[in-house]
């Protein structure tokens, strides 16, 4: 991964998202575009408060420049190329458009915004970006990791599909090292319905375990401490969120299917559930084709 869009608005959460990104290990040089979006009210030119609004916009631009200087300091020791861009308009739409124009592979954004309501629920901007961006998205939520010396705890949700394989490969693009503590999980829900036992169920679960072991081995290659878990559950999204919470994960990684024109407006039920209910950061891998084919056990 070489091209990342970091959206910041001056809030503590957006600064923490930048701090988190600055600590993600990487070997290759990464290009990071730091984007600040200024939302200007549309008012007639002859309206009395127009001059005040213009002054406020200039102050916002000056604040954005100072914010970029702060972020530059965060990445001072990192192998990155930083550039700053300021856009006018609706934040969510501008972030998605910038990611498309710049051909970004990942958008990083805080999971809530500045408003009181946004501190309670998923922020409208982050919700829009997570739903509409055609590339991968990292929604940052604080877990106490940045203010501690402990290693990062990661939950990777896996199933034997190209999208899930792409998620593990994208995660493995970064050399997390021996400090990272990674749990790779698969959810074995009963495809035949509750209360129905099939003679093929054991074989299906054995195949899932084999695929899970292969995925865990791929993640282990980047130096992380890895474990695999095959869980017997009925609700996939709820099970993923509950596991991440029980294991106090800082980051949850999940793959999503290739985005079609309609898919830019609709998200899969599992990924939608995860981003709305997880208490940790969520990394949604999207529109990436796996380098290796999905292997299935006959």
PDB file of C-alpha atoms in Angstrom:
ATOM      1  CA  UNK A   1       0.000   0.000   0.000  1.00  0.00           C
ATOM      2  CA  UNK A   2       1.484   3.306  -1.086  1.00  0.00           C
ATOM      3  CA  UNK A   3      -1.273   5.922  -1.313  1.00  0.00           C
ATOM      4  CA  UNK A   4      -3.353   6.937   1.719  1.00  0.00           C
ATOM      5  CA  UNK A   5      -5.836   9.745   2.342  1.00  0.00           C
ATOM      6  CA  UNK A   6      -5.943  11.025   5.935  1.00  0.00           C
ATOM      7  CA  UNK A   7      -9.006  13.171   6.648  1.00  0.00           C
ATOM      8  CA  UNK A   8      -8.651  15.558   9.605  1.00  0.00           C
ATOM      9  CA  UNK A   9     -10.923  18.246  11.028  1.00  0.00           C
ATOM     10  CA  UNK A  10      -8.922  19.512  14.010  1.00  0.00           C
ATOM     11  CA  UNK A  11     -10.805  17.428  16.570  1.00  0.00           C
ATOM     12  CA  UNK A  12      -8.875  15.354  19.092  1.00  0.00           C
ATOM     13  CA  UNK A  13     -10.203  12.205  17.467  1.00  0.00           C
ATOM     14  CA  UNK A  14      -8.900  13.135  14.030  1.00  0.00           C
ATOM     15  CA  UNK A  15      -5.506  13.984  15.529  1.00  0.00           C
ATOM     16  CA  UNK A  16      -5.486  10.615  17.297  1.00  0.00           C
ATOM     17  CA  UNK A  17      -6.320   8.940  13.980  1.00  0.00           C
ATOM     18  CA  UNK A  18      -3.232  10.638  12.545  1.00  0.00           C
ATOM     19  CA  UNK A  19      -1.158   9.468  15.525  1.00  0.00           C
ATOM     20  CA  UNK A  20      -2.405   5.924  15.010  1.00  0.00           C
ATOM     21  CA  UNK A  21      -1.494   5.991  11.322  1.00  0.00           C
ATOM     22  CA  UNK A  22       1.949   7.407  12.112  1.00  0.00           C
ATOM     23  CA  UNK A  23       2.656   4.355  14.269  1.00  0.00           C
ATOM     24  CA  UNK A  24       1.626   1.742  11.712  1.00  0.00           C
ATOM     25  CA  UNK A  25       4.908   0.103  10.611  1.00  0.00           C
ATOM     26  CA  UNK A  26       5.795   0.063   6.934  1.00  0.00           C
ATOM     27  CA  UNK A  27       8.811  -0.644   4.765  1.00  0.00           C
ATOM     28  CA  UNK A  28       8.030   1.174   1.525  1.00  0.00           C
ATOM     29  CA  UNK A  29       7.582   4.924   1.220  1.00  0.00           C
ATOM     30  CA  UNK A  30       3.920   5.865   1.639  1.00  0.00           C
ATOM     31  CA  UNK A  31       2.308   8.923   0.093  1.00  0.00           C
ATOM     32  CA  UNK A  32      -0.180  10.483   2.496  1.00  0.00           C
ATOM     33  CA  UNK A  33      -2.530  13.268   1.480  1.00  0.00           C
ATOM     34  CA  UNK A  34      -3.789  15.129   4.546  1.00  0.00           C
ATOM     35  CA  UNK A  35      -7.222  16.479   3.667  1.00  0.00           C
ATOM     36  CA  UNK A  36      -9.119  19.212   5.482  1.00  0.00           C
ATOM     37  CA  UNK A  37     -12.625  20.052   4.298  1.00  0.00           C
ATOM     38  CA  UNK A  38     -14.154  23.433   5.109  1.00  0.00           C
ATOM     39  CA  UNK A  39     -17.925  23.534   4.942  1.00  0.00           C
ATOM     40  CA  UNK A  40     -19.009  27.061   4.014  1.00  0.00           C
ATOM     41  CA  UNK A  41     -22.649  28.165   4.356  1.00  0.00           C
ATOM     42  CA  UNK A  42     -24.202  29.298   1.070  1.00  0.00           C
ATOM     43  CA  UNK A  43     -25.500  32.843   1.573  1.00  0.00           C
ATOM     44  CA  UNK A  44     -26.287  35.623  -0.894  1.00  0.00           C
ATOM     45  CA  UNK A  45     -23.350  37.942  -1.528  1.00  0.00           C
ATOM     46  CA  UNK A  46     -25.232  41.027  -0.309  1.00  0.00           C
ATOM     47  CA  UNK A  47     -26.301  39.382   2.960  1.00  0.00           C
ATOM     48  CA  UNK A  48     -24.915  41.348   5.972  1.00  0.00           C
ATOM     49  CA  UNK A  49     -23.093  38.377   7.537  1.00  0.00           C
ATOM     50  CA  UNK A  50     -21.294  37.358   4.329  1.00  0.00           C
ATOM     51  CA  UNK A  51     -18.185  39.325   5.318  1.00  0.00           C
ATOM     52  CA  UNK A  52     -18.099  37.577   8.696  1.00  0.00           C
ATOM     53  CA  UNK A  53     -18.426  34.218   7.010  1.00  0.00           C
ATOM     54  CA  UNK A  54     -15.544  35.042   4.686  1.00  0.00           C
ATOM     55  CA  UNK A  55     -13.418  35.986   7.686  1.00  0.00           C
ATOM     56  CA  UNK A  56     -14.365  32.736   9.429  1.00  0.00           C
ATOM     57  CA  UNK A  57     -13.395  30.716   6.353  1.00  0.00           C
ATOM     58  CA  UNK A  58      -9.993  32.402   6.256  1.00  0.00           C
ATOM     59  CA  UNK A  59      -9.524  31.549   9.931  1.00  0.00           C
ATOM     60  CA  UNK A  60     -10.476  27.930   9.191  1.00  0.00           C
ATOM     61  CA  UNK A  61      -7.894  27.796   6.414  1.00  0.00           C
ATOM     62  CA  UNK A  62      -5.230  29.193   8.712  1.00  0.00           C
ATOM     63  CA  UNK A  63      -6.180  26.625  11.363  1.00  0.00           C
ATOM     64  CA  UNK A  64      -5.956  23.856   8.749  1.00  0.00           C
ATOM     65  CA  UNK A  65      -2.430  24.966   7.870  1.00  0.00           C
ATOM     66  CA  UNK A  66      -1.421  24.890  11.539  1.00  0.00           C
ATOM     67  CA  UNK A  67      -3.011  21.453  11.899  1.00  0.00           C
ATOM     68  CA  UNK A  68      -0.984  20.143   8.977  1.00  0.00           C
ATOM     69  CA  UNK A  69       2.187  21.350  10.712  1.00  0.00           C
ATOM     70  CA  UNK A  70       1.184  19.300  13.777  1.00  0.00           C
ATOM     71  CA  UNK A  71       0.658  16.223  11.638  1.00  0.00           C
ATOM     72  CA  UNK A  72       3.986  16.743   9.873  1.00  0.00           C
ATOM     73  CA  UNK A  73       5.646  16.573  13.296  1.00  0.00           C
ATOM     74  CA  UNK A  74       3.872  13.279  14.052  1.00  0.00           C
ATOM     75  CA  UNK A  75       5.343  11.710  10.905  1.00  0.00           C
ATOM     76  CA  UNK A  76       8.793  13.291  11.242  1.00  0.00           C
ATOM     77  CA  UNK A  77      10.535   9.939  11.751  1.00  0.00           C
ATOM     78  CA  UNK A  78       8.380   7.972   9.296  1.00  0.00           C
ATOM     79  CA  UNK A  79       9.172   7.025   5.717  1.00  0.00           C
ATOM     80  CA  UNK A  80       6.321   9.038   4.204  1.00  0.00           C
ATOM     81  CA  UNK A  81       5.695  11.824   1.734  1.00  0.00           C
ATOM     82  CA  UNK A  82       3.094  14.234   3.082  1.00  0.00           C
ATOM     83  CA  UNK A  83       1.045  16.757   1.171  1.00  0.00           C
ATOM     84  CA  UNK A  84      -1.798  18.974   2.335  1.00  0.00           C
ATOM     85  CA  UNK A  85      -5.031  19.674   0.531  1.00  0.00           C
ATOM     86  CA  UNK A  86      -7.905  21.931   1.576  1.00  0.00           C
ATOM     87  CA  UNK A  87     -11.302  21.544  -0.078  1.00  0.00           C
ATOM     88  CA  UNK A  88     -14.621  23.323   0.298  1.00  0.00           C
ATOM     89  CA  UNK A  89     -17.953  21.538   0.554  1.00  0.00           C
ATOM     90  CA  UNK A  90     -19.638  18.709   2.420  1.00  0.00           C
ATOM     91  CA  UNK A  91     -16.911  16.754   4.256  1.00  0.00           C
ATOM     92  CA  UNK A  92     -18.134  13.243   3.456  1.00  0.00           C
ATOM     93  CA  UNK A  93     -18.626  13.875  -0.249  1.00  0.00           C
ATOM     94  CA  UNK A  94     -15.319  15.727  -0.576  1.00  0.00           C
ATOM     95  CA  UNK A  95     -13.376  12.951   1.180  1.00  0.00           C
ATOM     96  CA  UNK A  96     -14.862  10.297  -1.092  1.00  0.00           C
ATOM     97  CA  UNK A  97     -14.240  12.418  -4.189  1.00  0.00           C
ATOM     98  CA  UNK A  98     -10.637  13.152  -3.191  1.00  0.00           C
ATOM     99  CA  UNK A  99      -9.948   9.460  -2.592  1.00  0.00           C
ATOM    100  CA  UNK A 100     -11.273   8.680  -6.067  1.00  0.00           C
ATOM    101  CA  UNK A 101      -9.365  11.470  -7.831  1.00  0.00           C
ATOM    102  CA  UNK A 102      -6.103  10.635  -6.076  1.00  0.00           C
ATOM    103  CA  UNK A 103      -6.545   6.867  -6.604  1.00  0.00           C
ATOM    104  CA  UNK A 104      -6.056   6.258  -2.889  1.00  0.00           C
ATOM    105  CA  UNK A 105      -5.900   2.712  -1.583  1.00  0.00           C
ATOM    106  CA  UNK A 106      -7.002   3.604   1.948  1.00  0.00           C
ATOM    107  CA  UNK A 107      -8.947   6.413   3.621  1.00  0.00           C
ATOM    108  CA  UNK A 108      -8.321   7.035   7.325  1.00  0.00           C
ATOM    109  CA  UNK A 109     -10.979   8.958   9.243  1.00  0.00           C
ATOM    110  CA  UNK A 110     -12.143   9.302  12.837  1.00  0.00           C
ATOM    111  CA  UNK A 111     -15.317   7.345  13.535  1.00  0.00           C
ATOM    112  CA  UNK A 112     -17.104  10.342  15.063  1.00  0.00           C
ATOM    113  CA  UNK A 113     -16.986  14.063  14.497  1.00  0.00           C
ATOM    114  CA  UNK A 114     -17.049  17.174  16.637  1.00  0.00           C
ATOM    115  CA  UNK A 115     -20.757  17.439  17.451  1.00  0.00           C
ATOM    116  CA  UNK A 116     -22.374  16.163  20.626  1.00  0.00           C
ATOM    117  CA  UNK A 117     -24.642  13.817  18.664  1.00  0.00           C
ATOM    118  CA  UNK A 118     -21.707  12.463  16.676  1.00  0.00           C
ATOM    119  CA  UNK A 119     -19.969  11.497  19.904  1.00  0.00           C
ATOM    120  CA  UNK A 120     -22.876   9.196  20.681  1.00  0.00           C
ATOM    121  CA  UNK A 121     -23.450   7.566  17.297  1.00  0.00           C
ATOM    122  CA  UNK A 122     -21.349   6.941  14.227  1.00  0.00           C
ATOM    123  CA  UNK A 123     -20.638  10.386  12.761  1.00  0.00           C
ATOM    124  CA  UNK A 124     -22.415  11.354   9.563  1.00  0.00           C
ATOM    125  CA  UNK A 125     -19.107  12.029   7.787  1.00  0.00           C
ATOM    126  CA  UNK A 126     -17.496   8.729   8.730  1.00  0.00           C
ATOM    127  CA  UNK A 127     -20.724   6.884   7.938  1.00  0.00           C
ATOM    128  CA  UNK A 128     -20.829   8.482   4.496  1.00  0.00           C
ATOM    129  CA  UNK A 129     -17.180   7.665   3.808  1.00  0.00           C
ATOM    130  CA  UNK A 130     -17.550   4.063   4.995  1.00  0.00           C
ATOM    131  CA  UNK A 131     -20.602   3.598   2.786  1.00  0.00           C
ATOM    132  CA  UNK A 132     -19.535   5.419  -0.373  1.00  0.00           C
ATOM    133  CA  UNK A 133     -15.744   5.165  -0.665  1.00  0.00           C
ATOM    134  CA  UNK A 134     -14.664   2.728  -3.365  1.00  0.00           C
ATOM    135  CA  UNK A 135     -11.335   1.979  -1.651  1.00  0.00           C
ATOM    136  CA  UNK A 136     -10.499   0.520   1.750  1.00  0.00           C
ATOM    137  CA  UNK A 137     -11.475   2.568   4.810  1.00  0.00           C
ATOM    138  CA  UNK A 138     -10.001   2.705   8.310  1.00  0.00           C
ATOM    139  CA  UNK A 139     -12.454   4.100  10.859  1.00  0.00           C
ATOM    140  CA  UNK A 140     -10.450   5.062  13.931  1.00  0.00           C
ATOM    141  CA  UNK A 141     -11.852   4.706  17.438  1.00  0.00           C
ATOM    142  CA  UNK A 142      -9.768   5.267  20.597  1.00  0.00           C
ATOM    143  CA  UNK A 143      -9.060   2.222  22.772  1.00  0.00           C
ATOM    144  CA  UNK A 144      -6.273   3.539  24.986  1.00  0.00           C
ATOM    145  CA  UNK A 145      -3.556   2.059  22.773  1.00  0.00           C
ATOM    146  CA  UNK A 146      -1.944   5.398  21.930  1.00  0.00           C
ATOM    147  CA  UNK A 147      -1.361   6.255  25.580  1.00  0.00           C
ATOM    148  CA  UNK A 148       0.079   2.869  26.544  1.00  0.00           C
ATOM    149  CA  UNK A 149       3.203   0.843  25.861  1.00  0.00           C
ATOM    150  CA  UNK A 150       1.377  -2.407  25.121  1.00  0.00           C
ATOM    151  CA  UNK A 151       1.335  -4.011  21.653  1.00  0.00           C
ATOM    152  CA  UNK A 152      -1.622  -3.576  19.338  1.00  0.00           C
ATOM    153  CA  UNK A 153      -4.399  -6.186  19.578  1.00  0.00           C
ATOM    154  CA  UNK A 154      -6.043  -7.082  16.270  1.00  0.00           C
ATOM    155  CA  UNK A 155      -9.012  -9.250  15.296  1.00  0.00           C
ATOM    156  CA  UNK A 156      -9.115 -10.370  11.645  1.00  0.00           C
ATOM    157  CA  UNK A 157     -12.489 -11.726  10.497  1.00  0.00           C
ATOM    158  CA  UNK A 158     -11.970 -14.409   7.850  1.00  0.00           C
ATOM    159  CA  UNK A 159     -14.006 -16.641   5.578  1.00  0.00           C
ATOM    160  CA  UNK A 160     -12.781 -18.600   2.572  1.00  0.00           C
ATOM    161  CA  UNK A 161     -13.702 -15.942  -0.008  1.00  0.00           C
ATOM    162  CA  UNK A 162     -11.641 -13.599  -2.208  1.00  0.00           C
ATOM    163  CA  UNK A 163     -12.722 -10.538  -0.213  1.00  0.00           C
ATOM    164  CA  UNK A 164     -11.635 -12.021   3.115  1.00  0.00           C
ATOM    165  CA  UNK A 165      -8.386 -13.250   1.592  1.00  0.00           C
ATOM    166  CA  UNK A 166      -7.762  -9.734   0.267  1.00  0.00           C
ATOM    167  CA  UNK A 167      -8.321  -8.378   3.787  1.00  0.00           C
ATOM    168  CA  UNK A 168      -5.675 -10.662   5.271  1.00  0.00           C
ATOM    169  CA  UNK A 169      -3.264  -9.755   2.472  1.00  0.00           C
ATOM    170  CA  UNK A 170      -3.858  -6.025   2.950  1.00  0.00           C
ATOM    171  CA  UNK A 171      -3.248  -6.385   6.676  1.00  0.00           C
ATOM    172  CA  UNK A 172      -0.095  -8.395   5.916  1.00  0.00           C
ATOM    173  CA  UNK A 173       1.194  -5.580   3.679  1.00  0.00           C
ATOM    174  CA  UNK A 174       2.466  -4.011   6.892  1.00  0.00           C
ATOM    175  CA  UNK A 175       5.283  -5.582   8.970  1.00  0.00           C
ATOM    176  CA  UNK A 176       3.484  -5.507  12.302  1.00  0.00           C
ATOM    177  CA  UNK A 177       6.290  -7.375  14.062  1.00  0.00           C
ATOM    178  CA  UNK A 178       6.358  -9.656  17.082  1.00  0.00           C
ATOM    179  CA  UNK A 179       4.650  -7.073  19.225  1.00  0.00           C
ATOM    180  CA  UNK A 180       1.346  -7.358  17.402  1.00  0.00           C
ATOM    181  CA  UNK A 181      -1.207  -9.701  18.971  1.00  0.00           C
ATOM    182  CA  UNK A 182      -3.524 -11.031  16.246  1.00  0.00           C
ATOM    183  CA  UNK A 183      -6.590 -13.279  16.452  1.00  0.00           C
ATOM    184  CA  UNK A 184      -7.889 -14.623  13.127  1.00  0.00           C
ATOM    185  CA  UNK A 185     -11.493 -15.784  13.462  1.00  0.00           C
ATOM    186  CA  UNK A 186     -14.086 -17.544  11.309  1.00  0.00           C
ATOM    187  CA  UNK A 187     -17.760 -17.894  12.173  1.00  0.00           C
ATOM    188  CA  UNK A 188     -19.304 -21.312  11.476  1.00  0.00           C
ATOM    189  CA  UNK A 189     -23.009 -20.552  11.329  1.00  0.00           C
ATOM    190  CA  UNK A 190     -25.299 -23.486  10.540  1.00  0.00           C
ATOM    191  CA  UNK A 191     -26.260 -23.170   6.837  1.00  0.00           C
ATOM    192  CA  UNK A 192     -29.110 -25.648   7.303  1.00  0.00           C
ATOM    193  CA  UNK A 193     -30.963 -23.624   9.910  1.00  0.00           C
ATOM    194  CA  UNK A 194     -31.337 -23.787  13.650  1.00  0.00           C
ATOM    195  CA  UNK A 195     -32.055 -27.223  15.071  1.00  0.00           C
ATOM    196  CA  UNK A 196     -31.096 -29.030  11.875  1.00  0.00           C
ATOM    197  CA  UNK A 197     -28.012 -31.219  11.846  1.00  0.00           C
ATOM    198  CA  UNK A 198     -26.548 -32.314   8.529  1.00  0.00           C
ATOM    199  CA  UNK A 199     -24.146 -35.232   8.087  1.00  0.00           C
ATOM    200  CA  UNK A 200     -22.011 -32.822   6.029  1.00  0.00           C
ATOM    201  CA  UNK A 201     -21.706 -30.230   8.798  1.00  0.00           C
ATOM    202  CA  UNK A 202     -18.558 -31.751  10.301  1.00  0.00           C
ATOM    203  CA  UNK A 203     -16.875 -31.831   6.887  1.00  0.00           C
ATOM    204  CA  UNK A 204     -17.815 -28.196   6.254  1.00  0.00           C
ATOM    205  CA  UNK A 205     -16.377 -27.142   9.596  1.00  0.00           C
ATOM    206  CA  UNK A 206     -13.190 -29.112   8.941  1.00  0.00           C
ATOM    207  CA  UNK A 207     -12.809 -27.308   5.611  1.00  0.00           C
ATOM    208  CA  UNK A 208     -13.363 -23.971   7.327  1.00  0.00           C
ATOM    209  CA  UNK A 209     -10.709 -24.794   9.919  1.00  0.00           C
ATOM    210  CA  UNK A 210      -8.240 -25.693   7.163  1.00  0.00           C
ATOM    211  CA  UNK A 211      -8.867 -22.391   5.366  1.00  0.00           C
ATOM    212  CA  UNK A 212      -8.610 -20.529   8.663  1.00  0.00           C
ATOM    213  CA  UNK A 213      -5.251 -22.149   9.404  1.00  0.00           C
ATOM    214  CA  UNK A 214      -3.934 -21.059   6.003  1.00  0.00           C
ATOM    215  CA  UNK A 215      -5.085 -17.490   6.591  1.00  0.00           C
ATOM    216  CA  UNK A 216      -3.470 -17.461  10.029  1.00  0.00           C
ATOM    217  CA  UNK A 217      -0.201 -18.661   8.512  1.00  0.00           C
ATOM    218  CA  UNK A 218      -0.277 -15.784   6.009  1.00  0.00           C
ATOM    219  CA  UNK A 219      -0.661 -13.257   8.806  1.00  0.00           C
ATOM    220  CA  UNK A 220       2.067 -14.939  10.857  1.00  0.00           C
ATOM    221  CA  UNK A 221       4.539 -14.303   8.023  1.00  0.00           C
ATOM    222  CA  UNK A 222       4.611 -10.586   8.924  1.00  0.00           C
ATOM    223  CA  UNK A 223       5.887 -11.433  12.391  1.00  0.00           C
ATOM    224  CA  UNK A 224       2.714 -11.101  14.416  1.00  0.00           C
ATOM    225  CA  UNK A 225       1.756 -13.373  17.310  1.00  0.00           C
ATOM    226  CA  UNK A 226      -1.225 -15.152  15.799  1.00  0.00           C
ATOM    227  CA  UNK A 227      -3.987 -17.474  16.956  1.00  0.00           C
ATOM    228  CA  UNK A 228      -6.934 -18.939  15.060  1.00  0.00           C
ATOM    229  CA  UNK A 229     -10.490 -19.393  16.344  1.00  0.00           C
ATOM    230  CA  UNK A 230     -13.379 -21.209  14.657  1.00  0.00           C
ATOM    231  CA  UNK A 231     -16.531 -20.049  16.435  1.00  0.00           C
ATOM    232  CA  UNK A 232     -19.906 -21.803  16.361  1.00  0.00           C
ATOM    233  CA  UNK A 233     -22.375 -18.913  16.152  1.00  0.00           C
ATOM    234  CA  UNK A 234     -25.561 -17.959  14.331  1.00  0.00           C
ATOM    235  CA  UNK A 235     -25.197 -14.175  13.870  1.00  0.00           C
ATOM    236  CA  UNK A 236     -21.923 -13.489  12.057  1.00  0.00           C
ATOM    237  CA  UNK A 237     -21.669  -9.728  12.587  1.00  0.00           C
ATOM    238  CA  UNK A 238     -22.668  -9.889  16.235  1.00  0.00           C
ATOM    239  CA  UNK A 239     -20.189 -12.712  16.867  1.00  0.00           C
ATOM    240  CA  UNK A 240     -17.323 -10.751  15.301  1.00  0.00           C
ATOM    241  CA  UNK A 241     -18.079  -7.665  17.360  1.00  0.00           C
ATOM    242  CA  UNK A 242     -18.485  -9.666  20.574  1.00  0.00           C
ATOM    243  CA  UNK A 243     -15.180 -11.501  20.054  1.00  0.00           C
ATOM    244  CA  UNK A 244     -13.325  -8.238  19.397  1.00  0.00           C
ATOM    245  CA  UNK A 245     -14.829  -6.711  22.522  1.00  0.00           C
ATOM    246  CA  UNK A 246     -14.073  -9.729  24.725  1.00  0.00           C
ATOM    247  CA  UNK A 247     -10.446  -9.757  23.531  1.00  0.00           C
ATOM    248  CA  UNK A 248     -10.147  -5.969  23.872  1.00  0.00           C
ATOM    249  CA  UNK A 249      -9.111  -5.516  20.251  1.00  0.00           C
ATOM    250  CA  UNK A 250      -7.746  -2.175  19.093  1.00  0.00           C
ATOM    251  CA  UNK A 251      -8.390  -2.954  15.431  1.00  0.00           C
ATOM    252  CA  UNK A 252     -10.886  -5.162  13.608  1.00  0.00           C
ATOM    253  CA  UNK A 253     -10.110  -6.113   9.988  1.00  0.00           C
ATOM    254  CA  UNK A 254     -12.868  -7.275   7.653  1.00  0.00           C
ATOM    255  CA  UNK A 255     -13.210  -7.678   3.881  1.00  0.00           C
ATOM    256  CA  UNK A 256     -16.066  -6.440   1.734  1.00  0.00           C
ATOM    257  CA  UNK A 257     -17.095  -7.509  -1.754  1.00  0.00           C
ATOM    258  CA  UNK A 258     -16.172  -5.631  -4.913  1.00  0.00           C
ATOM    259  CA  UNK A 259     -18.130  -2.384  -5.178  1.00  0.00           C
ATOM    260  CA  UNK A 260     -20.552  -2.017  -8.073  1.00  0.00           C
ATOM    261  CA  UNK A 261     -22.406   1.198  -8.909  1.00  0.00           C
ATOM    262  CA  UNK A 262     -25.222   0.098  -6.610  1.00  0.00           C
ATOM    263  CA  UNK A 263     -22.736  -1.172  -4.041  1.00  0.00           C
ATOM    264  CA  UNK A 264     -21.440   2.351  -3.499  1.00  0.00           C
ATOM    265  CA  UNK A 265     -24.733   3.113  -1.811  1.00  0.00           C
ATOM    266  CA  UNK A 266     -25.269  -0.196  -0.036  1.00  0.00           C
ATOM    267  CA  UNK A 267     -22.990  -2.112   2.279  1.00  0.00           C
ATOM    268  CA  UNK A 268     -22.970  -5.762   3.212  1.00  0.00           C
ATOM    269  CA  UNK A 269     -24.977  -6.544   6.322  1.00  0.00           C
ATOM    270  CA  UNK A 270     -21.947  -7.903   8.194  1.00  0.00           C
ATOM    271  CA  UNK A 271     -19.641  -4.954   7.509  1.00  0.00           C
ATOM    272  CA  UNK A 272     -22.468  -2.513   8.234  1.00  0.00           C
ATOM    273  CA  UNK A 273     -23.147  -4.192  11.565  1.00  0.00           C
ATOM    274  CA  UNK A 274     -19.449  -4.230  12.457  1.00  0.00           C
ATOM    275  CA  UNK A 275     -18.741  -0.560  11.758  1.00  0.00           C
ATOM    276  CA  UNK A 276     -21.825   0.518  13.689  1.00  0.00           C
ATOM    277  CA  UNK A 277     -21.342  -1.689  16.742  1.00  0.00           C
ATOM    278  CA  UNK A 278     -17.607  -2.313  17.173  1.00  0.00           C
ATOM    279  CA  UNK A 279     -15.973  -0.329  19.955  1.00  0.00           C
ATOM    280  CA  UNK A 280     -12.545  -0.436  18.330  1.00  0.00           C
ATOM    281  CA  UNK A 281     -11.141   0.823  15.045  1.00  0.00           C
ATOM    282  CA  UNK A 282     -12.421  -0.979  11.948  1.00  0.00           C
ATOM    283  CA  UNK A 283     -10.426  -1.574   8.758  1.00  0.00           C
ATOM    284  CA  UNK A 284     -12.693  -2.430   5.815  1.00  0.00           C
ATOM    285  CA  UNK A 285     -10.802  -3.887   2.849  1.00  0.00           C
ATOM    286  CA  UNK A 286     -12.624  -3.038  -0.338  1.00  0.00           C
ATOM    287  CA  UNK A 287     -12.099  -3.382  -4.111  1.00  0.00           C
ATOM    288  CA  UNK A 288      -8.839  -5.237  -3.751  1.00  0.00           C
ATOM    289  CA  UNK A 289      -8.266  -8.478  -5.632  1.00  0.00           C
ATOM    290  CA  UNK A 290      -6.265 -11.086  -3.694  1.00  0.00           C
ATOM    291  CA  UNK A 291      -2.789 -11.864  -4.972  1.00  0.00           C
ATOM    292  CA  UNK A 292      -3.343 -15.558  -4.299  1.00  0.00           C
ATOM    293  CA  UNK A 293      -6.440 -17.539  -5.195  1.00  0.00           C
ATOM    294  CA  UNK A 294      -8.746 -18.901  -2.549  1.00  0.00           C
ATOM    295  CA  UNK A 295      -7.815 -22.447  -1.734  1.00  0.00           C
ATOM    296  CA  UNK A 296     -10.553 -24.929  -0.958  1.00  0.00           C
ATOM    297  CA  UNK A 297     -10.326 -28.419   0.377  1.00  0.00           C
ATOM    298  CA  UNK A 298     -12.197 -30.905  -1.784  1.00  0.00           C
TER     299      UNK A 298
END
